[in-house]
Amino acid sequence: MEAQRYECPRCGHAAPVAMPVWRCPSCAGPLDLTLGPGLRRDRIRAAERSLWRYGAALGVEKRVSLGEGWTPLVAGEWDAAPVQFKLEVLMPTGSFKDRGTAVMMSYLAERQVGSLLEDSSGNAGASIAHYAAAAGIAATIFVPAAAPRAKIVQIAASGAKVVPIPGTRQDVADKALEASASIFYASHNWQAFFTEGTKTLAYELWEQLGFRAPDNIVVPLGYGSNVLGCDRGFRELIEAGEAARLPRLFAVQAENCAAFLAAQDGTDFTPRPTVADGIASQKPVRTEEVLAAVRRSGGAVVGAPEADIVEALRAFGRKGLFIEPTSATAGVALSRLLRDGPIQRGETTVVVLTGSGLKAAPVIGDLLGIAAG
Ligand SMILES: [Zn+2]
């Protein structure tokens, strides 16, 4: 395949991928990868029951894998409309992050990165810690000192070094930026190969829907790796002549912490606590790029009020889908989009369920009023 390269969307700096970098050496902004050649359907490795069935379209040779991807797409209903639930909850570490992590870790292992740093108390921290363990790379994970014990346990069980940082989530990110001078910063929000992995969500939906794009994808939005992955994957498929158009991307934020929604609507942004902790981003890295992808698709950023998130969480449970509160925001948005008209009942709509409820069982118990004992 054509050699991919890093490219800065802001200053135009370009660099080969031979040397791993996490941000633009010229303007310190986030780097992208140039689009890959995409994939014709006859190049799918059908015997692989993982995202590596699309290995021909991924810019890595080495493989660090725990069997991620090829998750079920299950037909169901939401507000009496037919929908397809994409069960990213069934990944090796319980969240969609494993797509991005597997490809990013493969790239870093290929370049012989021996140790890395990540900051996250949640799904990304657990994902990167376990894939680093699988790759034999030493991982240091900065976490908020107040993070729930269950989340720390999942990270630490991999053997990663867990460093608690006092203060807010943003304080943790700032400390990681400082430490990045001395250890490779493998941030899922910065490193461009993470999106090379999340693009396989687009490939999978295309294949599972009979080699066509859905009309709509409804997905929670924290920093935007699924939005950017879908944008990248479907654009590559269109370039390769394998898809006719982009699906509309409806990216969902909790109204209490909605930096993208504020940027889209030109309003002030004041972060407040939300039960959707997985998407409570205060200073997203690629705001312009994510909003551009949403606009290009004809979709929108949609807000979810707190009370509605809890009711949606309850409704998912009653359908047999045990998900974390963050994922329930997608149900809130879909209800609104069906009610207000942007999504029609006859369309093909995918709801991406990004994280397992097993990670947040005590919190879910409190939210749903499930009695102890
Ligand atoms: Zn730059």
XYZ file of C-alpha atoms and ligand atoms in Angstrom:
374
model
C 0.000 0.000 0.000
C 1.014 3.632 -0.372
C 3.204 4.890 2.423
C 1.140 6.826 4.923
C 2.609 9.856 6.630
C 1.812 12.151 9.503
C 0.243 15.414 8.454
C -0.637 18.435 10.571
C -4.122 19.764 9.723
C -3.226 23.156 11.192
C 0.240 24.084 9.888
C 0.730 21.541 7.100
C 3.860 19.931 8.606
C 4.383 16.429 7.163
C 6.577 13.620 8.529
C 7.158 9.927 7.784
C 5.666 7.435 10.252
C 9.056 5.761 10.790
C 9.595 7.829 13.938
C 6.703 7.658 16.457
C 5.514 11.110 17.508
C 2.371 12.121 19.325
C 2.017 15.752 18.256
C 3.216 18.160 15.597
C 6.875 19.080 16.220
C 6.267 22.381 14.454
C 3.063 23.837 16.013
C 2.401 21.353 18.891
C -1.085 20.615 17.511
C -2.517 17.115 16.963
C -1.214 15.166 13.954
C -3.343 13.160 11.543
C -2.415 10.285 9.290
C -2.973 10.690 5.573
C -5.922 8.613 4.341
C -5.088 5.016 3.473
C -6.063 3.351 0.199
C -9.135 1.755 1.753
C -10.217 -1.784 1.101
C -11.961 -3.685 -1.627
C -14.231 -6.399 -0.292
C -12.162 -9.150 -1.952
C -9.219 -8.197 0.280
C -11.029 -8.958 3.534
C -9.345 -11.867 5.360
C -12.608 -13.624 6.148
C -11.025 -16.298 8.369
C -9.942 -13.642 10.892
C -12.660 -13.107 13.509
C -11.230 -9.778 14.629
C -10.503 -6.323 13.220
C -7.443 -7.893 11.579
C -9.737 -9.131 8.814
C -9.102 -5.563 7.534
C -5.337 -5.849 8.050
C -4.706 -5.020 4.373
C -6.046 -1.507 5.034
C -4.197 -0.857 8.309
C -0.869 0.932 8.282
C 0.929 -1.598 10.505
C 2.823 -4.841 9.855
C 3.305 -6.178 13.384
C 0.265 -7.321 15.322
C -0.456 -6.860 19.019
C -3.853 -8.476 19.464
C -6.169 -9.780 22.169
C -8.889 -10.669 19.648
C -10.487 -7.209 19.380
C -13.163 -6.215 16.881
C -15.734 -8.152 14.816
C -18.299 -7.338 17.492
C -21.959 -8.272 16.986
C -24.396 -5.944 15.221
C -27.762 -6.845 16.740
C -31.170 -5.833 15.383
C -33.536 -4.304 17.925
C -35.969 -1.468 18.534
C -35.775 1.942 20.197
C -38.963 3.980 20.667
C -40.664 1.531 18.292
C -38.133 2.279 15.533
C -35.887 -0.461 14.106
C -32.230 0.050 15.061
C -28.977 -1.904 15.002
C -27.026 -2.068 18.261
C -23.252 -2.340 17.787
C -21.924 -4.202 20.815
C -18.504 -2.643 21.359
C -18.991 -3.699 24.992
C -17.757 -7.155 23.940
C -14.129 -6.114 23.484
C -11.250 -7.723 25.433
C -11.141 -4.922 28.028
C -14.850 -4.086 27.824
C -14.867 -0.967 25.666
C -14.519 0.287 22.088
C -11.095 1.665 22.961
C -9.469 -1.697 22.143
C -9.813 -1.012 18.400
C -7.636 2.071 18.584
C -5.310 0.634 21.180
C -4.567 -2.603 19.292
C -3.475 -0.756 16.144
C -1.617 1.994 18.022
C 0.197 -0.579 20.200
C 1.095 -2.627 17.111
C 2.627 0.496 15.573
C 4.554 1.377 18.752
C 5.812 -2.200 19.218
C 6.944 -2.255 15.584
C 8.941 0.928 16.294
C 10.393 -0.694 19.443
C 8.965 1.756 21.940
C 9.980 0.179 25.268
C 7.887 2.170 27.712
C 4.933 4.505 27.466
C 2.742 6.912 29.379
C -1.027 7.394 29.277
C -3.451 9.421 31.359
C -6.919 8.010 31.953
C -8.931 6.627 34.822
C -11.342 4.869 32.575
C -11.696 2.732 29.501
C -8.608 4.026 27.711
C -6.368 3.505 30.727
C -7.524 -0.100 31.084
C -7.207 -0.728 27.364
C -3.721 0.720 26.981
C -2.460 -0.970 30.168
C -3.554 -4.413 28.977
C -2.349 -4.056 25.394
C 1.007 -2.742 26.656
C 1.220 -5.873 28.817
C 0.446 -8.045 25.781
C 3.152 -6.216 23.809
C 5.741 -6.436 26.597
C 5.874 -2.635 26.855
C 6.145 -1.028 30.310
C 3.130 1.228 30.910
C 2.720 4.102 33.345
C -0.863 5.327 33.734
C -1.662 8.645 35.428
C -5.115 8.541 37.052
C -7.146 11.040 39.105
C -6.536 10.332 42.803
C -10.322 10.204 43.288
C -10.971 7.590 40.567
C -13.233 4.667 41.597
C -11.342 1.643 42.921
C -12.839 -0.761 40.379
C -11.300 1.254 37.551
C -7.879 1.396 39.209
C -8.028 -2.354 39.810
C -8.645 -3.060 36.122
C -5.642 -0.942 35.145
C -3.297 -2.229 37.859
C -4.099 -5.916 37.230
C -2.124 -5.639 33.984
C 1.042 -4.839 35.903
C 1.004 -1.213 34.771
C 2.408 1.403 37.132
C -0.556 3.456 38.379
C 0.255 7.019 39.476
C -2.578 8.856 41.296
C -2.637 12.620 40.594
C -4.630 14.968 42.882
C -7.098 17.399 41.317
C -9.373 17.335 38.278
C -9.215 15.189 35.152
C -7.603 18.132 33.378
C -4.902 18.339 36.096
C -4.068 14.700 35.308
C -3.780 15.467 31.593
C -1.574 18.485 32.307
C 0.769 16.388 34.482
C 0.997 13.796 31.711
C 1.950 16.514 29.225
C 4.770 17.576 31.562
C 5.991 13.991 31.938
C 5.877 13.426 28.166
C 9.314 15.021 27.888
C 10.903 11.896 29.382
C 8.611 8.970 28.385
C 6.686 8.305 25.154
C 3.200 9.760 25.511
C 0.888 7.138 24.014
C -2.221 9.243 24.521
C -5.292 7.819 22.815
C -6.433 11.413 22.292
C -3.235 12.502 20.551
C -1.509 9.591 18.805
C -2.760 9.388 15.207
C -2.606 5.578 14.950
C -5.420 5.332 17.490
C -7.840 6.585 14.817
C -6.280 4.153 12.335
C -7.728 1.491 14.670
C -11.117 3.063 15.342
C -11.718 3.340 11.585
C -12.329 -0.416 11.604
C -15.709 0.371 13.194
C -16.676 1.846 9.810
C -15.318 -1.157 7.907
C -17.198 -3.568 10.151
C -20.529 -1.766 9.902
C -20.124 -1.620 6.121
C -19.443 -5.362 5.910
C -22.099 -6.384 8.453
C -24.755 -4.339 6.631
C -24.036 -6.133 3.355
C -21.299 -3.801 2.083
C -23.128 -0.530 2.427
C -23.062 2.410 4.795
C -25.940 2.871 7.265
C -28.021 6.060 7.035
C -27.188 7.151 10.584
C -24.680 6.357 13.320
C -25.466 7.541 16.847
C -22.376 7.468 19.069
C -21.253 9.023 22.378
C -18.656 11.792 21.972
C -15.850 12.406 24.479
C -12.756 13.330 22.474
C -14.070 12.056 19.155
C -12.065 8.951 18.268
C -15.161 7.066 17.081
C -16.405 10.069 15.072
C -12.991 10.514 13.465
C -12.664 6.764 12.931
C -16.047 6.528 11.181
C -15.215 9.572 9.067
C -11.838 8.128 8.094
C -13.106 4.601 7.449
C -16.084 5.563 5.315
C -14.079 8.137 3.336
C -11.533 5.442 2.544
C -14.315 3.080 1.450
C -15.821 5.782 -0.780
C -12.378 6.484 -2.311
C -11.984 2.758 -2.979
C -15.375 2.686 -4.709
C -16.860 0.414 -2.034
C -19.368 2.798 -0.415
C -21.652 5.355 -2.034
C -21.791 7.994 0.709
C -20.967 8.920 4.281
C -23.454 7.938 6.993
C -24.743 10.849 9.043
C -22.856 10.997 12.341
C -24.855 12.032 15.398
C -22.343 12.547 18.200
C -23.742 12.693 21.718
C -22.506 14.658 24.711
C -23.950 14.966 28.205
C -25.487 18.461 28.365
C -23.693 18.936 31.692
C -20.280 18.677 30.035
C -20.615 19.514 26.346
C -17.544 21.259 24.964
C -18.322 20.226 21.363
C -21.970 21.237 21.638
C -20.891 24.676 22.879
C -18.372 24.995 20.035
C -21.008 23.911 17.474
C -23.624 26.347 18.789
C -21.209 29.167 19.643
C -22.261 29.228 23.312
C -20.249 29.377 26.542
C -18.894 26.129 27.981
C -19.196 25.499 31.735
C -18.425 21.909 32.744
C -20.618 20.363 35.445
C -20.603 16.814 36.839
C -22.301 14.120 34.769
C -23.077 10.420 35.172
C -21.615 10.003 31.667
C -18.067 10.207 33.043
C -16.549 8.531 29.972
C -17.335 11.551 27.774
C -16.814 14.362 30.303
C -14.003 15.987 28.309
C -13.165 19.540 29.289
C -10.465 20.396 26.772
C -10.876 18.175 23.681
C -7.795 17.900 21.477
C -9.330 17.852 17.980
C -12.405 20.054 18.301
C -12.258 21.537 14.783
C -11.553 18.192 13.137
C -14.420 16.420 14.946
C -16.918 19.195 14.163
C -15.780 19.173 10.526
C -16.366 15.398 10.327
C -19.840 15.736 11.841
C -20.754 18.572 9.434
C -19.337 16.762 6.401
C -21.604 13.812 7.227
C -24.750 15.927 7.504
C -25.150 14.969 11.167
C -24.929 17.009 14.359
C -23.671 17.093 17.929
C -26.622 16.323 20.235
C -26.970 16.935 23.987
C -28.347 14.527 26.599
C -29.820 15.795 29.933
C -28.822 13.909 33.096
C -32.278 12.593 34.039
C -32.822 11.272 30.508
C -29.475 9.433 30.597
C -30.580 7.472 33.664
C -33.951 6.627 32.089
C -32.210 5.478 28.897
C -29.829 3.353 30.964
C -32.872 1.701 32.540
C -34.466 1.161 29.113
C -31.312 -0.469 27.709
C -31.220 -2.838 30.683
C -34.829 -3.815 30.009
C -33.764 -4.791 26.488
C -31.010 -7.033 27.847
C -28.232 -4.539 27.178
C -26.089 -3.899 30.293
C -24.044 -0.837 29.381
C -22.209 1.912 31.222
C -24.054 5.221 31.777
C -21.905 6.965 29.147
C -23.243 4.669 26.421
C -26.839 5.385 27.441
C -26.477 8.943 26.101
C -26.843 7.459 22.606
C -30.360 6.286 23.478
C -31.315 9.762 24.722
C -30.100 11.327 21.482
C -31.868 8.755 19.311
C -35.181 9.430 21.085
C -34.802 13.149 20.383
C -33.742 12.653 16.774
C -36.706 10.342 16.115
C -39.110 12.724 17.832
C -37.811 15.872 16.104
C -37.408 14.347 12.652
C -33.715 14.213 11.662
C -33.871 10.403 11.892
C -36.784 8.656 10.160
C -38.134 5.286 11.215
C -37.499 3.608 7.872
C -33.785 4.422 7.857
C -30.878 2.172 8.833
C -29.653 3.522 12.168
C -26.733 2.152 14.178
C -26.413 2.849 17.915
C -22.853 2.276 19.134
C -22.742 0.833 22.677
C -19.232 1.797 23.687
C -18.657 0.390 27.183
C -19.762 -2.497 29.393
C -21.960 -2.028 32.439
C -19.748 -4.529 34.262
C -17.200 -1.723 34.719
C -19.648 0.507 36.559
C -21.967 -1.881 38.387
C -21.940 -0.038 41.773
C -22.683 3.305 40.082
C -25.441 1.777 37.955
C -26.923 0.220 41.090
C -27.138 3.649 42.711
C -28.545 5.342 39.606
C -31.270 2.749 39.102
C -32.122 2.530 42.812
C -31.260 -1.149 43.052
C -31.356 -2.102 46.732
C -28.195 -3.538 48.290
C -28.231 -7.061 49.722
Zn 1.504 21.676 13.022
